[in-house]
PDB file of C-alpha atoms in Angstrom:
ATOM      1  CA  UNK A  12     -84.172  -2.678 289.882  1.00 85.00           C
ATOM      2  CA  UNK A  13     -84.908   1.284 289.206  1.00 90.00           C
ATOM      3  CA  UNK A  14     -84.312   3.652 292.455  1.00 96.00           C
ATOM      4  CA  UNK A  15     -84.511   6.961 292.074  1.00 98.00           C
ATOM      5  CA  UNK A  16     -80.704   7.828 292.751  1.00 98.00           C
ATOM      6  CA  UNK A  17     -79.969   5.708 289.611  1.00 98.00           C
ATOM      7  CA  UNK A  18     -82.466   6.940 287.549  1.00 99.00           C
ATOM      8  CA  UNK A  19     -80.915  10.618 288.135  1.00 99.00           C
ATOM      9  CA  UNK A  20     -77.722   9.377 287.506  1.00 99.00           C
ATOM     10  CA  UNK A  21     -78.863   7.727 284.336  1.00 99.00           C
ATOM     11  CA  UNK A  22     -80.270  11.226 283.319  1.00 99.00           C
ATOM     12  CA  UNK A  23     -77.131  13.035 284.039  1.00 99.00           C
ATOM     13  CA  UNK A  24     -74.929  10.660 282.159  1.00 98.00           C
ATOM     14  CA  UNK A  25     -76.762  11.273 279.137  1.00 98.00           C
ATOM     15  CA  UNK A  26     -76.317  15.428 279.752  1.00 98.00           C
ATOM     16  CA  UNK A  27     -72.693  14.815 279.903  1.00 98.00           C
ATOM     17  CA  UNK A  28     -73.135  15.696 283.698  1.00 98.00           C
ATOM     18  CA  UNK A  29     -71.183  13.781 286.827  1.00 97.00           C
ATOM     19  CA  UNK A  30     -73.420  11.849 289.042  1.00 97.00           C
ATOM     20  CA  UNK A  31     -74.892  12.617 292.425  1.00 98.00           C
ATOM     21  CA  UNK A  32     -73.503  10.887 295.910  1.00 98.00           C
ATOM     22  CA  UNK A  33     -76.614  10.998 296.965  1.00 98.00           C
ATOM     23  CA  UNK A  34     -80.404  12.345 296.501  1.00 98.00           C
ATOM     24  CA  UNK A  35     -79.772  15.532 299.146  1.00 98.00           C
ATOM     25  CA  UNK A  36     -76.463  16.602 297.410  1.00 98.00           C
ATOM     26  CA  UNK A  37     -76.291  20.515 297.349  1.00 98.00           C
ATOM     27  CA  UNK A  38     -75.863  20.915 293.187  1.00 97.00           C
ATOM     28  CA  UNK A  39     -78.097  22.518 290.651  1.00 98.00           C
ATOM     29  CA  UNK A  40     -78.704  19.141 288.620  1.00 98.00           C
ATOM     30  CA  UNK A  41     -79.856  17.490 291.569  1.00 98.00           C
ATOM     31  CA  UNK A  42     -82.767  20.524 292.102  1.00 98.00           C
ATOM     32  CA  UNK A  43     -83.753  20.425 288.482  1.00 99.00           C
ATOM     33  CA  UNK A  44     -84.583  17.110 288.606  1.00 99.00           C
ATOM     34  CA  UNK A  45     -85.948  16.713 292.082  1.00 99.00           C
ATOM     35  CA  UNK A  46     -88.272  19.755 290.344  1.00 99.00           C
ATOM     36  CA  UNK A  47     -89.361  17.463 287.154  1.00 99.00           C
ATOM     37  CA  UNK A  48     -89.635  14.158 289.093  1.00 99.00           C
ATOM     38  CA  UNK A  49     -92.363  15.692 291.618  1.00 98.00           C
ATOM     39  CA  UNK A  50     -93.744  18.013 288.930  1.00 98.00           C
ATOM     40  CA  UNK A  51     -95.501  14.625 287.816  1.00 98.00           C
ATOM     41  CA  UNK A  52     -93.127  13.112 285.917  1.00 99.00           C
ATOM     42  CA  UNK A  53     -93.358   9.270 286.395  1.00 99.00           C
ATOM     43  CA  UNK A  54     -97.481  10.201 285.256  1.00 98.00           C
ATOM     44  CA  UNK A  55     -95.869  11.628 282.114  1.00 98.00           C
ATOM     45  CA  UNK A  56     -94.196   8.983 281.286  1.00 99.00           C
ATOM     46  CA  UNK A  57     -97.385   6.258 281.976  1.00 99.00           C
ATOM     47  CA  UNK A  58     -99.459   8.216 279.652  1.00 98.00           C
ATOM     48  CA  UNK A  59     -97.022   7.216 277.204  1.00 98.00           C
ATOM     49  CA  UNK A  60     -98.617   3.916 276.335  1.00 97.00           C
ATOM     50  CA  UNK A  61     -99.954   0.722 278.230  1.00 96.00           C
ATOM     51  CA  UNK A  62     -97.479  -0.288 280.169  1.00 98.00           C
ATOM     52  CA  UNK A  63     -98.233  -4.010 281.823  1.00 97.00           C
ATOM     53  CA  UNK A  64     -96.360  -3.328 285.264  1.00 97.00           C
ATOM     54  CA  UNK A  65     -98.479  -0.378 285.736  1.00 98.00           C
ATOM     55  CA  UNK A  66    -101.811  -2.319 285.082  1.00 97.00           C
ATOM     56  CA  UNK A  67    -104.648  -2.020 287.525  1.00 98.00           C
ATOM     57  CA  UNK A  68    -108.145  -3.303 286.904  1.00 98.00           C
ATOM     58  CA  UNK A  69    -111.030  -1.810 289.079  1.00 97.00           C
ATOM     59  CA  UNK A  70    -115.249  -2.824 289.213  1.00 98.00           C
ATOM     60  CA  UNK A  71    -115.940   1.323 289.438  1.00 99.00           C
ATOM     61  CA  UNK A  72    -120.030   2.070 290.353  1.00 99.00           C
ATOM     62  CA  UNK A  73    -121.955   5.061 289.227  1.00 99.00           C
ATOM     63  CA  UNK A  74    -122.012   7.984 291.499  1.00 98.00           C
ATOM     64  CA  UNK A  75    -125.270   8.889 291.911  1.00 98.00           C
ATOM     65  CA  UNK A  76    -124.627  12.747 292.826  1.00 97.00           C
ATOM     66  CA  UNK A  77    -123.817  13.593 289.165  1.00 96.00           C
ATOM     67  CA  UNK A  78    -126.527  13.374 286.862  1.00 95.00           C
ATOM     68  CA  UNK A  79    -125.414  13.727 283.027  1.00 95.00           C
ATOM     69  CA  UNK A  80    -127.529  16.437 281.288  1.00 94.00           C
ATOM     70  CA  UNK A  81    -127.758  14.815 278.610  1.00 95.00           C
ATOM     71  CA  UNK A  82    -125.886  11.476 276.688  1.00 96.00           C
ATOM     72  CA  UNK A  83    -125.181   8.848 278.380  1.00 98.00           C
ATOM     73  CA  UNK A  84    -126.823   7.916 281.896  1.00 98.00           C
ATOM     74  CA  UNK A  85    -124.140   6.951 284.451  1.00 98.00           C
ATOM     75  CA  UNK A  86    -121.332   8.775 284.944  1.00 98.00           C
ATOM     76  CA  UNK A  87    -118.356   7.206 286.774  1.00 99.00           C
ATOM     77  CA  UNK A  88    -115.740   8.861 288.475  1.00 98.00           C
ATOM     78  CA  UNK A  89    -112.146   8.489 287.638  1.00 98.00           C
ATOM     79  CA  UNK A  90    -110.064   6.938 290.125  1.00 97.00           C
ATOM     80  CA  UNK A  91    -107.002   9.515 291.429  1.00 97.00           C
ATOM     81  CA  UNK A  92    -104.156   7.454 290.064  1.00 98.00           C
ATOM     82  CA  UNK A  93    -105.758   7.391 286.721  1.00 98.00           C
ATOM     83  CA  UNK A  94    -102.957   7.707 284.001  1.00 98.00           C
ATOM     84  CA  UNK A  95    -104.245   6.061 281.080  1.00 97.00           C
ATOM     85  CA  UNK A  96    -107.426   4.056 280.214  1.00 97.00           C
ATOM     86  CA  UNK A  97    -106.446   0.860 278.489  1.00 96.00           C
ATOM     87  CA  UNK A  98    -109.819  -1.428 278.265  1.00 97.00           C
ATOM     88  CA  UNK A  99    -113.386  -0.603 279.332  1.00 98.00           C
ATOM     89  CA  UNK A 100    -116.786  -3.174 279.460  1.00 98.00           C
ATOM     90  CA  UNK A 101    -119.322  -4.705 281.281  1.00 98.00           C
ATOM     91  CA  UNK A 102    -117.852  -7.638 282.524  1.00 98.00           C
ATOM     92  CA  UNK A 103    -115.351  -8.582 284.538  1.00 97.00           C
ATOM     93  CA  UNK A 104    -113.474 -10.545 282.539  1.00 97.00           C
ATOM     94  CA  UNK A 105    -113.373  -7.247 280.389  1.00 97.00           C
ATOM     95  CA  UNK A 106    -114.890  -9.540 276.793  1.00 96.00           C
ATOM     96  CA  UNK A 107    -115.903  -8.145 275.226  1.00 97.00           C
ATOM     97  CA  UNK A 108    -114.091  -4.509 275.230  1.00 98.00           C
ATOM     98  CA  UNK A 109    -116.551  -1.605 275.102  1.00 98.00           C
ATOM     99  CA  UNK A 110    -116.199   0.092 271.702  1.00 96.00           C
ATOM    100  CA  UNK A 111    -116.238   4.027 271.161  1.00 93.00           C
ATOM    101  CA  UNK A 112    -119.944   4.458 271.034  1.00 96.00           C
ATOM    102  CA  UNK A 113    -120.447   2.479 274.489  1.00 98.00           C
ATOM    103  CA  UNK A 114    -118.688   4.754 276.823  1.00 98.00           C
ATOM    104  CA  UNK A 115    -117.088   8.456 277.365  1.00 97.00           C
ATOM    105  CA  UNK A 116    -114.042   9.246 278.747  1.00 95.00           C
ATOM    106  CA  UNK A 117    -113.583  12.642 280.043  1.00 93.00           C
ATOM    107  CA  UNK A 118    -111.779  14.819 282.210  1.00 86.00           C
ATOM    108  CA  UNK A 119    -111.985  13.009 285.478  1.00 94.00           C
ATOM    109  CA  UNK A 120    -114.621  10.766 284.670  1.00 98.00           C
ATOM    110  CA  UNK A 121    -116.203   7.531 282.425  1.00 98.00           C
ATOM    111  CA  UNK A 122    -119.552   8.237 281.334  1.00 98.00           C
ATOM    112  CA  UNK A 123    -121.657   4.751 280.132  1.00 99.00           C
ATOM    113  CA  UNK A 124    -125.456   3.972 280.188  1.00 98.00           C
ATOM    114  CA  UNK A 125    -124.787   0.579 282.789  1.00 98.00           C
ATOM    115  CA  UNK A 126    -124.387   1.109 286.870  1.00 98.00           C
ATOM    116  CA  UNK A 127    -121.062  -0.879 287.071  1.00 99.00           C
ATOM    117  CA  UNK A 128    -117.514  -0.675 284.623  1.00 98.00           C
ATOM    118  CA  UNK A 129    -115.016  -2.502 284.479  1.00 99.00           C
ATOM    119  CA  UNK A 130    -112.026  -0.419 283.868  1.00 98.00           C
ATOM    120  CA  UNK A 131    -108.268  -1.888 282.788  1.00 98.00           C
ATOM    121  CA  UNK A 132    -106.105   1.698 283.416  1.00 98.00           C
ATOM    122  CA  UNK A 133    -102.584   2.489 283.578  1.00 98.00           C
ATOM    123  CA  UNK A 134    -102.150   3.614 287.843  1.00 99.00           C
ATOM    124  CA  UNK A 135     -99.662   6.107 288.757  1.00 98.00           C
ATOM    125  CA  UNK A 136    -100.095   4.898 292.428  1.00 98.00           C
ATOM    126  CA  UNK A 137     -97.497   3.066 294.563  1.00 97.00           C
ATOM    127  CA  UNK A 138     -98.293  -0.348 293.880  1.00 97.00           C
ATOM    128  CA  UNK A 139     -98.255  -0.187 290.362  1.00 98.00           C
ATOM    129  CA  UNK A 140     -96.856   2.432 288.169  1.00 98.00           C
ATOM    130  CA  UNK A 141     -95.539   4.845 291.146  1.00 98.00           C
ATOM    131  CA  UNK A 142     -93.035   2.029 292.148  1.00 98.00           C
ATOM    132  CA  UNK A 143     -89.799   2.000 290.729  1.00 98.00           C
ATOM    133  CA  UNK A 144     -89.460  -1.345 291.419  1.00 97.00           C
ATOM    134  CA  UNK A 145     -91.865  -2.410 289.450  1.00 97.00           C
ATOM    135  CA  UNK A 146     -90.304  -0.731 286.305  1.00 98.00           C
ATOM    136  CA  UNK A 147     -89.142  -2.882 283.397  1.00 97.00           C
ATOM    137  CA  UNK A 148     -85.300  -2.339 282.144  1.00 98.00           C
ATOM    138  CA  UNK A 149     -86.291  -1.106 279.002  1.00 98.00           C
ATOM    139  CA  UNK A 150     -89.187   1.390 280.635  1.00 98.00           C
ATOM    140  CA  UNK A 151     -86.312   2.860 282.972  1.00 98.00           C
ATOM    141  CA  UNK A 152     -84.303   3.627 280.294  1.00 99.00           C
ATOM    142  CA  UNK A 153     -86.886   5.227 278.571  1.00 99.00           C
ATOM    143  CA  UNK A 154     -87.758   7.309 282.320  1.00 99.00           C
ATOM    144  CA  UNK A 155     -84.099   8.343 282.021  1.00 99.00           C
ATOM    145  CA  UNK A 156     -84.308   9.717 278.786  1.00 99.00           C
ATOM    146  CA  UNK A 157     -87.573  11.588 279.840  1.00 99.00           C
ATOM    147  CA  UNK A 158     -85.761  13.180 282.585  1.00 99.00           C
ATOM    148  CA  UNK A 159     -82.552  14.547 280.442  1.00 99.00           C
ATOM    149  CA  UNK A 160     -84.492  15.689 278.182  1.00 99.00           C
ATOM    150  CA  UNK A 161     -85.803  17.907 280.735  1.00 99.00           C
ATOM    151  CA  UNK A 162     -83.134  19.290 282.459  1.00 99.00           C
ATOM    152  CA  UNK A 163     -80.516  18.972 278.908  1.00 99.00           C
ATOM    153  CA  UNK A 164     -80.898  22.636 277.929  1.00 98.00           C
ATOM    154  CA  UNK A 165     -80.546  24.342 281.691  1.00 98.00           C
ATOM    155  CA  UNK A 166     -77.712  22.164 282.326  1.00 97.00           C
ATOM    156  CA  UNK A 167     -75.863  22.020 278.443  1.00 98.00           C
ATOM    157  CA  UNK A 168     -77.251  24.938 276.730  1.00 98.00           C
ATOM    158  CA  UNK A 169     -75.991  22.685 273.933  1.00 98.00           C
ATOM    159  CA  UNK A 170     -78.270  22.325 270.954  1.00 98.00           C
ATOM    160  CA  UNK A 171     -76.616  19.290 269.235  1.00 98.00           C
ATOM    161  CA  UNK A 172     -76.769  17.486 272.863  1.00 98.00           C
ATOM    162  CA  UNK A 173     -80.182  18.650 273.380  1.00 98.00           C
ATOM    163  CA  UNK A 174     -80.878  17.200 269.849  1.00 99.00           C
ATOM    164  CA  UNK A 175     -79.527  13.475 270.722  1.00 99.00           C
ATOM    165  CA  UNK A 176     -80.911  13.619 273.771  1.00 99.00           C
ATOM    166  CA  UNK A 177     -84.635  13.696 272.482  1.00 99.00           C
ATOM    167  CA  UNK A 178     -83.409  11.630 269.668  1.00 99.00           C
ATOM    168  CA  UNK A 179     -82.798   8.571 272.010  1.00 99.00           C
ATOM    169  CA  UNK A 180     -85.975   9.449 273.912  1.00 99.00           C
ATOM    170  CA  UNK A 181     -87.948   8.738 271.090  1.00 99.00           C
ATOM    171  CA  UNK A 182     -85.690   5.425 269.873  1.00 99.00           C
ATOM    172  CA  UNK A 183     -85.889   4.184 273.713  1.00 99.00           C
ATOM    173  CA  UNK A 184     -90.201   4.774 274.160  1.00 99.00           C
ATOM    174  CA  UNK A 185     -90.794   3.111 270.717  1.00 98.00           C
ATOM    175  CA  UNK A 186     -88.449   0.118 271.811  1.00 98.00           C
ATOM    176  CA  UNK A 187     -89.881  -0.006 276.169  1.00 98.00           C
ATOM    177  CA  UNK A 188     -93.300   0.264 274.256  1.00 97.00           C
ATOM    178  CA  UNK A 189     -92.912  -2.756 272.102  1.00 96.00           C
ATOM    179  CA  UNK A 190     -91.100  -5.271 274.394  1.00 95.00           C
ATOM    180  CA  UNK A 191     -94.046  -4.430 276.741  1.00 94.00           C
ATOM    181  CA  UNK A 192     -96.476  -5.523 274.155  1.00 92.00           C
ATOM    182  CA  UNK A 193     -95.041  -8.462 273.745  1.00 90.00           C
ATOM    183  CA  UNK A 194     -95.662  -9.601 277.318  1.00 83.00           C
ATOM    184  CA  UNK A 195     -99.478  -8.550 277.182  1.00 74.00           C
ATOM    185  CA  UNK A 196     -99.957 -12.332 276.167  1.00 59.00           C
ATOM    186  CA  UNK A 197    -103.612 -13.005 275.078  1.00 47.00           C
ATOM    187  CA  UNK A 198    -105.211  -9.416 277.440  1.00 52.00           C
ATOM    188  CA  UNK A 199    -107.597  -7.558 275.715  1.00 51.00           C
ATOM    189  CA  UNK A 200    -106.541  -4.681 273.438  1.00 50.00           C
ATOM    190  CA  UNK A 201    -107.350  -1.348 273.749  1.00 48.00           C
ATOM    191  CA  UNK A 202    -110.607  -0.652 271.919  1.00 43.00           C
ATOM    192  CA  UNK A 203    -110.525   2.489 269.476  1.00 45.00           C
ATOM    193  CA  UNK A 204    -109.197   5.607 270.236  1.00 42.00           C
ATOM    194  CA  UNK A 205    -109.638   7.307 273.739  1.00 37.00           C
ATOM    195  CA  UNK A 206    -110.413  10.690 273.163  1.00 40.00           C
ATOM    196  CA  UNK A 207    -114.254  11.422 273.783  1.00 40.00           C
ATOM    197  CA  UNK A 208    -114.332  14.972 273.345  1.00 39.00           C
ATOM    198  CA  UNK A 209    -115.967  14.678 270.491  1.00 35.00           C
ATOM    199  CA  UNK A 210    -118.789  13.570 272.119  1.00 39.00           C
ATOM    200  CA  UNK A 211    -119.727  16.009 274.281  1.00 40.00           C
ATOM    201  CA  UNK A 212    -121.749  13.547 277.024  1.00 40.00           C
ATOM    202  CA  UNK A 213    -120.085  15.711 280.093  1.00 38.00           C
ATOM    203  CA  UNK A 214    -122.077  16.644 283.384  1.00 36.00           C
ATOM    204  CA  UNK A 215    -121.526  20.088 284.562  1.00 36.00           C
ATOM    205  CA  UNK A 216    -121.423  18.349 288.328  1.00 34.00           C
ATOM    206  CA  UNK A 217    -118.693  17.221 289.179  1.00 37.00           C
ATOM    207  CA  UNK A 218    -119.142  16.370 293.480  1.00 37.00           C
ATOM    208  CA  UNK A 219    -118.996  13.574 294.696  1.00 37.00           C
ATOM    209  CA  UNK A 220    -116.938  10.619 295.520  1.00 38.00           C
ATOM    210  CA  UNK A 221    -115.593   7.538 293.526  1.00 40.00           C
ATOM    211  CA  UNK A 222    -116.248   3.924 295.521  1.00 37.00           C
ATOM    212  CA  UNK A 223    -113.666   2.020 293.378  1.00 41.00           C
ATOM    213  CA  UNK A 224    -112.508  -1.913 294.457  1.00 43.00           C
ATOM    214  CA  UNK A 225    -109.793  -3.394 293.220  1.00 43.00           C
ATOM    215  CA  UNK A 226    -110.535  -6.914 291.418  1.00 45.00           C
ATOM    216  CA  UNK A 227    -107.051  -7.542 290.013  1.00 41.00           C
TER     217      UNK A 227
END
């Protein structure tokens, strides 16, 4: 199981740094990574792809303080530990998937012509993705990784180690990313690509609160 000492230790191994006694420790690598870690790093690392541990599913309803200009009707607004949207429909059991031309999703917010969505998302908060203890091995590695690269060129100021560094960043997301896959069983897919910008079906109003329940 992850914990955040280990996971700094992990990262300072790979620098070619000596490990930390503990999390209040008076050294530089301890404040560059306290510094990365709470500048949102564990988010980072979600929106990397859709990792299963970090699943939520929510029923979100319409606000109806924000009213679209123009596009679609209902706009929806995000929940806070949104990291990445994985499915989106109209039922529960989320078949079937909406497809690009059924939803937006912008900024902070989903944008469909229906009053309810069901959302499958990749949560940040501390039940799901925010836990270390929910981590998978393979994801913690990856974490690890994330967080040397980081700190690698304050602490090294070594090119080649910077170099191997991001090299086994990128080895150890492509290899968490598939194992995780391979547990998704028989869940819906992600439908299309994610970016709605394209679109331009955004309301200039923004106020207004989400009333999001958890269904799973």
């Amino acid at each position: 199981m992850a914990s955040k000492l280990l996971v700094f230790n992990a990262a300072l191994l790979l620098c070619g740094e000596r490990k930390l006694a503990s999390l209040t420790e008076n050294r530089e690598p301890r404040r560059l990574l306290d510094d990365v870690f709470d500048g949102g790093a564990v988010k980072t690392a979600l929106e990397s792809a859709y990792w299963n541990f970090g699943t939520r599913s929510l029923r979100i309803e319409f606000d109806p303080s924000i009213a679209p200009d123009f596009g679609f009707s209902r706009a929806f607004v995000k929940p806070s530990d949104w990291a990445r949207t994985a499915v989106v429909s109209a039922s529960e059991y989320f078949r079937p998937p909406f497809k690009d031309d059924q939803f937006a999703d912008e900024a902070g917010h989903f944008f469909a012509d229906i009053d309810t969505l069901y959302v499958k998302m990749v949560s940040d908060g501390a039940d799901y993705g925010g836990d270390l203890g929910n981590w998978t091995e393979s994801f913690a590695r990856y974490f690890e990784a994330y967080l040397a690269s980081r700190i690698a060129w304050k602490i090294t100021r070594d090119k080649a180690t910077v170099a191997a560094i991001q090299k086994e960043l990128k080895r150890l997301l492509k290899g968490a990313s598939a194992k995780d896959a391979m547990n998704s069983g028989t869940s819906v897919p992600p439908e299309g690509s994610w970016n709605r910008a394209r679109h331009g079906r955004r309301s200039s109003r923004r106020d207004g609160g989400s009333r999001s329940q958890l269904i799973g």
